[in-house]
Every structure is written in structure tokens, then in C-alpha cells.
Coordinates of C-alpha atoms and ligand atoms in Angstrom, one line a residue:
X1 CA 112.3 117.8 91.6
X2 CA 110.4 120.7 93.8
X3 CA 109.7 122.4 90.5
X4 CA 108.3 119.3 88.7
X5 CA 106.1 118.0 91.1
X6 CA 104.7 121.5 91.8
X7 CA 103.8 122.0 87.6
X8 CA 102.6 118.4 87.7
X9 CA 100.0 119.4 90.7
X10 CA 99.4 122.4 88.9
X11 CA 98.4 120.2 85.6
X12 CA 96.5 117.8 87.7
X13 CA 94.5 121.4 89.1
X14 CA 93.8 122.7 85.4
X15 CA 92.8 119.3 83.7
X16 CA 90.5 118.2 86.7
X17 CA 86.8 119.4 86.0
X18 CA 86.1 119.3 89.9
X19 CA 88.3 120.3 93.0
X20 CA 89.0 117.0 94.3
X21 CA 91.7 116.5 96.2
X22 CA 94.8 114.5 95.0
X23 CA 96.1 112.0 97.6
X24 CA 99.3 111.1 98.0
X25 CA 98.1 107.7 98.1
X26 CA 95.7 107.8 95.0
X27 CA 92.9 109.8 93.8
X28 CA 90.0 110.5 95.7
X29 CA 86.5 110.7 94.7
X30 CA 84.1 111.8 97.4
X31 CA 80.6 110.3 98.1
X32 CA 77.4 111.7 98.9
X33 CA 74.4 110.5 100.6
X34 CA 71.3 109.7 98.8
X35 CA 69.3 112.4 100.6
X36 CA 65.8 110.7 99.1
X37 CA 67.0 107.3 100.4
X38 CA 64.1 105.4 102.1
X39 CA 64.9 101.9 103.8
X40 CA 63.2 99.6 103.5
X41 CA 64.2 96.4 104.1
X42 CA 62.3 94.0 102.2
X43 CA 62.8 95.8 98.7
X44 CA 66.2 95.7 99.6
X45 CA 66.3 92.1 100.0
X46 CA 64.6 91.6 97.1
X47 CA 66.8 94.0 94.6
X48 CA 69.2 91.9 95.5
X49 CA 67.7 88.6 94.5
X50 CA 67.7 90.8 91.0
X51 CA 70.8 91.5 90.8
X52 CA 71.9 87.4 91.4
X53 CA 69.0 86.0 90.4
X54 CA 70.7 83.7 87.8
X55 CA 72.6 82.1 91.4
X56 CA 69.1 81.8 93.2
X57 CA 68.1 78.3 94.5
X58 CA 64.4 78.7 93.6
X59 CA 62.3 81.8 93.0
X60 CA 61.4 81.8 96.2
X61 CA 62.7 84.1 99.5
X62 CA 61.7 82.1 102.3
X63 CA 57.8 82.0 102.0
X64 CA 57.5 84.4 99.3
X65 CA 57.6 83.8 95.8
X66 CA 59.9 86.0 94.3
X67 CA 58.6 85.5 90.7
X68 CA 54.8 87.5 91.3
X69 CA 56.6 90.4 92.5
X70 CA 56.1 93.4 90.5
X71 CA 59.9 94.7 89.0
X72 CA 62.4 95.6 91.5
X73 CA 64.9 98.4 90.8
X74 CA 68.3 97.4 90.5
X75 CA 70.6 99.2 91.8
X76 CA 68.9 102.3 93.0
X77 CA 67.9 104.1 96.3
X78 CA 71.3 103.2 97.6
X79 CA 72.9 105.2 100.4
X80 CA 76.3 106.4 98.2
X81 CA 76.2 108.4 95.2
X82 CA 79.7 110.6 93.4
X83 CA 79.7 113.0 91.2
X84 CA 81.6 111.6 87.7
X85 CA 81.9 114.2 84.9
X86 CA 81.8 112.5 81.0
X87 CA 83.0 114.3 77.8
X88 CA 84.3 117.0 76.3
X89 CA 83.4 120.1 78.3
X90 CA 82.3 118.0 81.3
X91 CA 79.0 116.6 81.6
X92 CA 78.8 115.6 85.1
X93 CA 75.9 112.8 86.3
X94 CA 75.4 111.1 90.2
X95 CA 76.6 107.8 89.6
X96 CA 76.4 104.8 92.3
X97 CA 80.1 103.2 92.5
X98 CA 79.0 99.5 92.2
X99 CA 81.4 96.7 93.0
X100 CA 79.1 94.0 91.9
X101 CA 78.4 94.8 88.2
X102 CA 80.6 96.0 85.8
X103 CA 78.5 98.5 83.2
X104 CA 79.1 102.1 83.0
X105 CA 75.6 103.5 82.5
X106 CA 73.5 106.5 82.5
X107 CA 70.5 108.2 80.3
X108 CA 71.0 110.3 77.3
X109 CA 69.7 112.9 75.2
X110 CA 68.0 110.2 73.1
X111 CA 65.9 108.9 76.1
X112 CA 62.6 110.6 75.8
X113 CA 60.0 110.2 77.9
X114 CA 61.1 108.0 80.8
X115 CA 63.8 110.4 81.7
X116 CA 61.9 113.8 82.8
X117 CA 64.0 114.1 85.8
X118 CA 67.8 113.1 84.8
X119 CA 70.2 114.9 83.8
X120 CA 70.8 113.5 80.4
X121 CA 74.0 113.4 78.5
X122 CA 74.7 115.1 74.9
X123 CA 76.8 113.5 72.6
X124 CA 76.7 116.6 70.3
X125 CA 78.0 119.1 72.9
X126 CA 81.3 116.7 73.6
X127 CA 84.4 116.7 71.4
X128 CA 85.4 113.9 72.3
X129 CA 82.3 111.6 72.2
X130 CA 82.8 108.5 69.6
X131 CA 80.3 106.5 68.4
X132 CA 80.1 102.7 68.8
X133 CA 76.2 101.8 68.1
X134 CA 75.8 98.6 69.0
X135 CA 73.0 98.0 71.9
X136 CA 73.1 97.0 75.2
X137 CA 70.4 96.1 77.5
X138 CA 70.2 95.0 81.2
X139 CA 67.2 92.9 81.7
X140 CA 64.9 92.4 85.2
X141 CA 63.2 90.0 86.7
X142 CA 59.6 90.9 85.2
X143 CA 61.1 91.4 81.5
X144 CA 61.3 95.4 82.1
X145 CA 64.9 96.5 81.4
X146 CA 66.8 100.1 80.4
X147 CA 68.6 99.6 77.7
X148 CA 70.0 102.2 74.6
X149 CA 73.7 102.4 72.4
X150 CA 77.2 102.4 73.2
X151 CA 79.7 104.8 72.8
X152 CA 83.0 105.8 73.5
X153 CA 84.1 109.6 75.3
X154 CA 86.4 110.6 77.8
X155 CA 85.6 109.6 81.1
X156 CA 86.8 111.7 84.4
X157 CA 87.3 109.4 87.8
X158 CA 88.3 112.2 90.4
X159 CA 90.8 113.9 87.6
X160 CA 92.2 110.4 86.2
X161 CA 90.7 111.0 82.4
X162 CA 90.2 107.5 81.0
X163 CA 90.1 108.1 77.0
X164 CA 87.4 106.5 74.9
X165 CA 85.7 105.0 77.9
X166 CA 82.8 102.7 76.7
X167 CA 79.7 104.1 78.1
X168 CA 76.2 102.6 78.2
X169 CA 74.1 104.9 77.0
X170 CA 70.5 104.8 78.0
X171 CA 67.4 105.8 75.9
X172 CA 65.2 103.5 77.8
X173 CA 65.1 103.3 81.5
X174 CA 62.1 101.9 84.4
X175 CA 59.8 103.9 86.4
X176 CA 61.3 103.1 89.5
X177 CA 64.7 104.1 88.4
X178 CA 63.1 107.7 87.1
X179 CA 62.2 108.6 90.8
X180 CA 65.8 108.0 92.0
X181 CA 68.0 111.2 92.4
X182 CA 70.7 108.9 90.7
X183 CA 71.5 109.2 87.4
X184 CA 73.4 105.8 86.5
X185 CA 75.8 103.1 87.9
X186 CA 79.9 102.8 87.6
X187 CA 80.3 99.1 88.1
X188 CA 83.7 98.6 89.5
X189 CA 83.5 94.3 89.2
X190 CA 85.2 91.8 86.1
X191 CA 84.6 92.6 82.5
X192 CA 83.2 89.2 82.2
X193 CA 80.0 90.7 83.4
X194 CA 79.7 93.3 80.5
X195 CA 76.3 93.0 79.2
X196 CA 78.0 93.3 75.7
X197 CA 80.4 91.6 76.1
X198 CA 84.5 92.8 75.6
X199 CA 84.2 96.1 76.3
X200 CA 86.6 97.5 78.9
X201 CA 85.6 98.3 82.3
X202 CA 86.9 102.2 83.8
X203 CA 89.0 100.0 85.7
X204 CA 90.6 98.1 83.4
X205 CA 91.1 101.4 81.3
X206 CA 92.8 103.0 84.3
X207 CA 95.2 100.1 84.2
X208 CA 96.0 99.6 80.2
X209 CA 96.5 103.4 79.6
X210 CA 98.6 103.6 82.9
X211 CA 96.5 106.3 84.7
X212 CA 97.5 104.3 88.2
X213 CA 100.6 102.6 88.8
X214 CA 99.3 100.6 91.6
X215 CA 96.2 98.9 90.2
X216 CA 94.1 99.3 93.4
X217 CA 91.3 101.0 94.8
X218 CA 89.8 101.6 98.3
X219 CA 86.7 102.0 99.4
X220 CA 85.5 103.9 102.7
X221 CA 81.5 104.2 102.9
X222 CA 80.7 106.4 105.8
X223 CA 77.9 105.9 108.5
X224 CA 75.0 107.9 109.2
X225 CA 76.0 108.1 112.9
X226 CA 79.7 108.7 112.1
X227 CA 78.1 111.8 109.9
X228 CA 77.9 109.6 106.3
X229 CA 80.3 110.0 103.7
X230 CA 82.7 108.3 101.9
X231 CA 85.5 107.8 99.2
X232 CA 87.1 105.8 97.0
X233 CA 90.8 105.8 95.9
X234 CA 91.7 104.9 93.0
X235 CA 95.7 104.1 92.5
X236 CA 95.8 103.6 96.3
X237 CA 93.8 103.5 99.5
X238 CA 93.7 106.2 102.6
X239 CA 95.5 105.8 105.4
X240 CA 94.1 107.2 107.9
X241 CA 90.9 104.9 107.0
X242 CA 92.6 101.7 107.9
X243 CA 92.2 101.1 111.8
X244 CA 94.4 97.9 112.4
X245 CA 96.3 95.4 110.3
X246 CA 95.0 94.7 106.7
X247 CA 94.4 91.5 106.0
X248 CA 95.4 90.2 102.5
X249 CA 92.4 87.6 101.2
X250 CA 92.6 85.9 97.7
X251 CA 89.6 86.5 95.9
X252 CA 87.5 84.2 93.4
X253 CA 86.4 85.9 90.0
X254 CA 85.3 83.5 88.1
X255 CA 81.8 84.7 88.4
X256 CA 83.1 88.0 87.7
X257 CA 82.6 89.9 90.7
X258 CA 84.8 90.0 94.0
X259 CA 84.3 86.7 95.9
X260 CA 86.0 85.4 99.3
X261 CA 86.1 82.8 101.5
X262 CA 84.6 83.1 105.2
X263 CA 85.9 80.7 107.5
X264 CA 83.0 81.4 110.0
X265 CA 81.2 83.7 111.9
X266 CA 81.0 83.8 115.5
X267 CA 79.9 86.1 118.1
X268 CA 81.1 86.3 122.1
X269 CA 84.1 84.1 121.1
X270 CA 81.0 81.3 119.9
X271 CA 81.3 79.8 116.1
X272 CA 78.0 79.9 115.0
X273 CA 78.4 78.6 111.2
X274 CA 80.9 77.0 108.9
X275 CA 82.3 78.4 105.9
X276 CA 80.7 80.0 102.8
X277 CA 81.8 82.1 99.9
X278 CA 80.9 85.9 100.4
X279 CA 80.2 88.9 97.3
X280 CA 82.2 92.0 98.7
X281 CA 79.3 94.3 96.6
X282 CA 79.0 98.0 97.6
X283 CA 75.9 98.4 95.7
X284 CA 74.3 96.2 98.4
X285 CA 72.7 97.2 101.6
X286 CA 72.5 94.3 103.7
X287 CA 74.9 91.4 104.9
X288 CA 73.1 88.5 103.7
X289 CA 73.7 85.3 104.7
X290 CA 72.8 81.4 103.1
X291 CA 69.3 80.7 104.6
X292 CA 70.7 77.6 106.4
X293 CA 73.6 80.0 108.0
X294 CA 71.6 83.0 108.0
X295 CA 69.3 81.0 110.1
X296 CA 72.1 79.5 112.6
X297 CA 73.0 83.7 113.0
X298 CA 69.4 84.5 113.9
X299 CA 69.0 82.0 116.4
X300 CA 72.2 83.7 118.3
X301 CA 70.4 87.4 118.2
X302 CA 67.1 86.0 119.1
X303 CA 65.9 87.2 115.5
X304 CA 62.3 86.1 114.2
X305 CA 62.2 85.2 110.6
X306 CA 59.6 87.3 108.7
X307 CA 59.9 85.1 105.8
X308 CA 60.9 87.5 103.2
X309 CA 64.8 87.7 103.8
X310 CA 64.7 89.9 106.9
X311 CA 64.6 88.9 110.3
X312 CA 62.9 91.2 113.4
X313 CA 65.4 91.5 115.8
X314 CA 65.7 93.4 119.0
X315 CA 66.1 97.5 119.1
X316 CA 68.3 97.6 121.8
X317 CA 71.8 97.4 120.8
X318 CA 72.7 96.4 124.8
X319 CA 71.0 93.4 124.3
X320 CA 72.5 92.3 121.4
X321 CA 76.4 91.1 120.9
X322 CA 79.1 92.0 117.7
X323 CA 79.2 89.6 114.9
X324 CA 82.9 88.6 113.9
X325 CA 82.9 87.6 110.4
X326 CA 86.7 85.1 110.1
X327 CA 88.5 85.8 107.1
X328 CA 91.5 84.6 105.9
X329 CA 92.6 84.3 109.8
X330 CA 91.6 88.0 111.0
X331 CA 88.4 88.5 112.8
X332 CA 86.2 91.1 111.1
X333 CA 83.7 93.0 113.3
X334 CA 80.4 93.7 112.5
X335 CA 78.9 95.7 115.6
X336 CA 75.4 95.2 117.4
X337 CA 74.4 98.6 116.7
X338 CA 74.9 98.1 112.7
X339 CA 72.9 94.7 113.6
X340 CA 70.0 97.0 114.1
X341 CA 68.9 98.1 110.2
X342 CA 65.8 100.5 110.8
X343 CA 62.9 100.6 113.4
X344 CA 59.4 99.9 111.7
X345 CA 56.5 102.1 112.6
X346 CA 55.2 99.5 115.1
X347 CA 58.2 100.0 117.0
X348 CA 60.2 96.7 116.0
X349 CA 63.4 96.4 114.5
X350 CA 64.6 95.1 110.9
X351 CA 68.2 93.7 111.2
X352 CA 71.0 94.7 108.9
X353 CA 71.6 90.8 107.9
X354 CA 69.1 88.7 106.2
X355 CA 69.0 85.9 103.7
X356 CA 67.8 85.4 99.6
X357 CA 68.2 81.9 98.2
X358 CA 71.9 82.0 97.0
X359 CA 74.7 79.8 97.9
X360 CA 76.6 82.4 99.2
X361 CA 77.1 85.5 100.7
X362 CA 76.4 89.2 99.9
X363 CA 78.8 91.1 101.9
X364 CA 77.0 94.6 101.2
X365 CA 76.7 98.4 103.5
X366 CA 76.4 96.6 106.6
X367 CA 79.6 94.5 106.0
X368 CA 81.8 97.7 104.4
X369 CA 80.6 100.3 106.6
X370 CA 82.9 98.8 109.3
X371 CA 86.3 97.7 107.5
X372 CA 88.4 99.2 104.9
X373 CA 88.3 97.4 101.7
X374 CA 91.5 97.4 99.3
X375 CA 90.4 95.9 96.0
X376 CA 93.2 94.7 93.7
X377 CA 91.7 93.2 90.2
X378 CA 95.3 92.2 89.1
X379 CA 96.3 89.5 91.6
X380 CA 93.2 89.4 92.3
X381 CA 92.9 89.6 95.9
X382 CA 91.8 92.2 98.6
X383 CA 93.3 93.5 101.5
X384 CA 90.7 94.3 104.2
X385 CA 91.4 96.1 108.0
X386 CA 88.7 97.5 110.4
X387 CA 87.7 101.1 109.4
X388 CA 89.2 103.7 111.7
X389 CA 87.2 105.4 114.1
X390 CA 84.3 103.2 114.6
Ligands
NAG401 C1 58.8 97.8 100.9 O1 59.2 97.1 99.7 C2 58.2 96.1 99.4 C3 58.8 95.3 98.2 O2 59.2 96.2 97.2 C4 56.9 96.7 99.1 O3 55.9 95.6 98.8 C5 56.4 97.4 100.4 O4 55.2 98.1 100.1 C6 57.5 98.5 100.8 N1 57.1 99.0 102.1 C7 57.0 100.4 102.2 C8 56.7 100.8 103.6 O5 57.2 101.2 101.3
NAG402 C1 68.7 98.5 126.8 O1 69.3 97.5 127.6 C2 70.1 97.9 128.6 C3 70.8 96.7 129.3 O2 69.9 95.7 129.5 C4 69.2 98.7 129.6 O3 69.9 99.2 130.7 C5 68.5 99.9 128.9 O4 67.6 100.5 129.7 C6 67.8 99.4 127.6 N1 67.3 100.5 126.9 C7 66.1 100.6 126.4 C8 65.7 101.8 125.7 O5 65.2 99.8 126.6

């Protein structure tokens, strides 16, 4: 038995492009902060109204109208980027882990002059790259989009090699994604979200070619003050993350991403709203609310409403109390310090929830940088505990 599982680590050491650490629990990819990361909070709010647009009441964000706003880009500039390697020798590309979308993309070697600064991948220089052809595009709000060809290769997720992995292959991608330092997105939500659609997520080719035996993966996004970081595990979660019990909470996919229920949210043992479906989404920054309950939260903190989805709220954590987010019967915390997003050059404060004009929730950074997220796609459902250590 000894002998095995010591020639089994040794395989998992030789087949694995980079040292990453095997788990006992799962497999671990690391994550990385975006060192060219620039908050700002209303291009935040905004990216997000792009990414649910199609769910948006109107196009407006409180008093602004969202359609005369020049393109947003979707999905960069976050704060968490891994290092994934594609193909046959390893290509390896920064990729944001995205729980709400579900498209494996990144730019190629057929991508000409919008991608001076990525590193592209080669189909010729991998083995095992197969070609599919058919196009795929990912559209914005102004009618820019990237867009390119699929194809198929082997695909490494911290040393789990996921054969003929659809990729999106870019040729096409928008200025504002060129001056990110990330290269693509791993969307980690329902294949129903595909923008071609049948093809088969990473996850759901971790699952049919038996990579994991548990289908789950966990999700630890580190905090700047807690010295940034981060992992996710797939096949299993870590330990040592989860600081209290884990809460098991059925989720609701029919939109295709990872949806709850909150029962409320409260703050000094006071309800302060009723309940609303929340988007557990990783490639979101903010925790942002309804208007109507994002408005009933505000009024608790004191926070002004700058009438773009952020509120002004005041930079002294003392002053302010934890939000306690009820879900499924456990009380999650959100603490006044992470209520406090950035300080503006005037010497105010942007708060780290606001609103866009959906009917529910985006549970994003603010939300998952404080409790241990579990996501199971089979059941589906999600088991969520306070992070350790915070
Ligand atoms: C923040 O983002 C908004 C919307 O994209 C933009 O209009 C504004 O100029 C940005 N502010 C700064 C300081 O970059
Ligand atoms: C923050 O508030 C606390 C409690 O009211 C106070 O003691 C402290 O001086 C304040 N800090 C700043 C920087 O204003």
C-alpha cells in the first residue's frame, strides 16, 4: 500500500507541469494577486451590470444610464489570477477562476493586433491540440466583443489533465482587456451558459473522465490585510480554511450559475431586509444588493447613495457595525472593516456593497473573502463556513 501511494505521488510529481502541491483533500491551485489591479468602484459596478445585463430592470444604475456608457470590460482587473498550463508541452496563461460564467478562454496565435501584450497560445507547438472550428463570441454592452474558434487540447487544473478540453480560442479581443495582465477566464458556473452551446465545462470534464471522485471544489480568496492569496481545490476543499460549522445551502441553477436563498440580512442582532436570491460569483468584487434592499442596508451604515451603484460610507471601521448575511439558518459575517471598499482622493470612503438594477444578489470578493465556499455542481448545493483566521 506504502509502495503504491508513494509511485502514485511520484506519477502525480512527473505528469504535473508546475509544483503544486497535492492535498489530501483535493488539488490545489494557488492564486495570485493582480499586482496592476486599480479599484475603482464605479467600473466595478458597472462590469457587473455587463456581465447580467440580460437580468437588469432597466438600463439604468440609479441615476445613470447605463446604455451611453462607453464598453465595460468584463471580467478583468480582478483581484485573483492562477497560473493554468494548456497543451502539449505546457503552454501556461493567467487565467481568472470565474464562478459566474462558464467559458474557457484565452488569446491565440491567430489574434493579431489586439494582443501585443498576451501571451498567446500555439496550436502548432502542442501535440495534443484538436481542432473544432466552429466560432464563438462573447458580446458587450456597446456591441464590442472578443471572439475567435474552438478547439479541443489537454487542459492542466493544478496536475488534474482534463483531455480534449474545449477551449475558446480568441483572435479578437477589446482594448480594455489588452491592458489587463490577465490573459483569459476559467468559468467554473453551468454549461447552460456556454456561449456555443454543449460544450463541456473543465468541471464537468473533471467529473465524466473521473479526474475527482468527490465532484467539489473550494474556494479560499485571500485578503489584502490577511497578506492576499488564495486557492481553489478541486476534488475537495481545505481544511484548515473552514473556521466553524459548514453550512449545507441548496443552490438554484436554472440560470446556470450558482444561486441561493438569503433569508435576511441584519446587523447588531437588527433584520434589516427580507429575503432575496444571491449569485455566489468569484469574478465579482462587490456584494451587491437589490436597490430597494441595498437601500434598507445603507440607511443602517449611514451610507449616501452616489447614484451609480456605490454608496459613500464612513472610513472608520469603529463606527460602523458587521453585516450578517442569514443563510439557510447560519449567520454569515461580513465585517465593518470589509464594509469599507477604498478611500477616494478626497478623503471619503466607497463601501464594499452597492446596488445594479437586478432582482437579486451578487454575492462577489466582499462576500467570499470572509467564508469558505464548497461548491458541489452534482447535488447542486454548496456548503459554506466562516473563513479561518479572520
Ligand atoms: C472609474 O470608472 C468609471 C467607469 O468606467 C470611469 O468613468 C471613471 O473615470 C473611473 N475613475 C477613475 C478614477 O479611473
Ligand atoms: C474611529 O472611531 C473611534 C471610536 O469612535 C475613535 O476612537 C477613533 O479615534 C476614530 N478614528 C479615527 C481615525 O477617526
Amino acid at each position: 500500500m506504502k509502495t503504491a501511494a508513494c509511485i502514485a505521488a511520484i506519477m502525480v510529481a512527473a505528469i504535473s507541469v508546475q509544483a503544486i502541491p497535492v492535498n489530501e483533500d483535493g488539488w490545489t491551485v494557488p492564486l495570485h494577486d493582480n499586482p496592476s489591479y486599480i479599484p475603482n468602484a464605479t467600473h466595478q459596478v458597472l462590469r457587473t451590470w455587463h456581465k447580467y445585463k440580460k437580468f437588469a430592470l432597466s438600463d439604468k444604475i440609479g441615476h445613470i444610464s447605463v446604455g451611453t456608457i462607453p464598453f465595460i470590460d468584463d471580467g478583468m482587473d480582478l483581484e485573483y489570477y492562477a497560473f493554468i498550463t494548456i497543451g502539449t508541452p505546457g503552454q501556461t496563461f493567467k487565467l481568472v477562476f470565474d464562478t459566474g460564467s462558464s467559458d474557457l478562454w484565452f488569446p491565440y496565435t491567430g489574434c493579431k493586433s489586439t494582443c501585443t501584450d498576451k501571451t498567446l497560445y500555439d496550436p502548432k507547438k502542442s501535440t495534443t491540440y484538436k481542432k473544432d472550428g466552429r466560432p464563438w463570441s462573447l458580446r458587450y454592452g456597446d456591441g464590442s466583443e472578443s471572439s475567435g474558434i474552438l478547439a479541443l487540447d489537454t487542459f492542466d487544473l493544478g496536475g488534474l489533465k482534463i483531455k480534449s478540453q474545449t477551449i475558446d480560442m480568441a483572435d479578437t479581443i477589446s482594448p480594455q482587456f489588452m491592458q489587463s495582465v490577465i490573459d483569459g477566464i476559467l468559468g467554473l458556473a453551468f454549461n447552460t451558459l456556454t456561449t456555443v452551446p454543449g460544450i463541456k465545462t473543465p468541471v464537468d470534464n473533471l467529473l465524466s473522465q473521473k479526474l475527482i471522485s468527490n465532484p467539489t471544489f473550494g474556494v479560499w480568496l485571500g485578503k489584502k490585510s490577511h497578506g492576499g492569496g488564495g486557492e481553489y481545490v478541486f476534488g475537495g476543499y481545505n481544511r484548515a480554511k473552514v473556521g466553524g460549522t459548514l453550512t449545507t445551502v441548496a443552490v438554484d441553477n436554472s440560470q446556470g450559475w450558482y444561486a441561493i436563498n438569503i433569508k435576511d440580512v441584519s446587523s447588531k442582532g437588527k433584520t434589516l431586509t427580507g429575503s432575496f436570491s444571491g449569485v455566489l460569483d468569484t469574478g465579482t468584487t462587490f456584494l451587491l444588493f437589490p436597490q430597494k434592499v441595498a437601500d434598507k442596508i445603507a440607511a443602517r451604515f449611514k451610507a449616501k447613495d452616489n447614484g451609480d451603484g456605490t454608496y459613500t460610507i464612513n472610513c472608520n471601521a469603529s463606527k460602523l457595525a458587521d453585516m450578517q448575511l442569514s443563510i439557510a439558518g447560519a449567520k454569515f459575517k461580513v465585517p465593518a472593516a470589509d464594509l469599507i471598499y477604498d478611500t477616494n482622493t478626497d478623503g471619503t470612503c466607497i463601501a464594499g456593497f452597492g446596488y445594479a438594477n437586478f432582482p437579486f444578489a451578487v454575492l462577489g470578493d466582499v462576500f467570499l473573502k470572509n467564508n469558505y465556499v464548497i461548491f458541489n455542481p452534482t447535488v447542486p448545493q454548496v456548503q459554506i463556513a466562516p473563513l479561518a483566521g479572520i
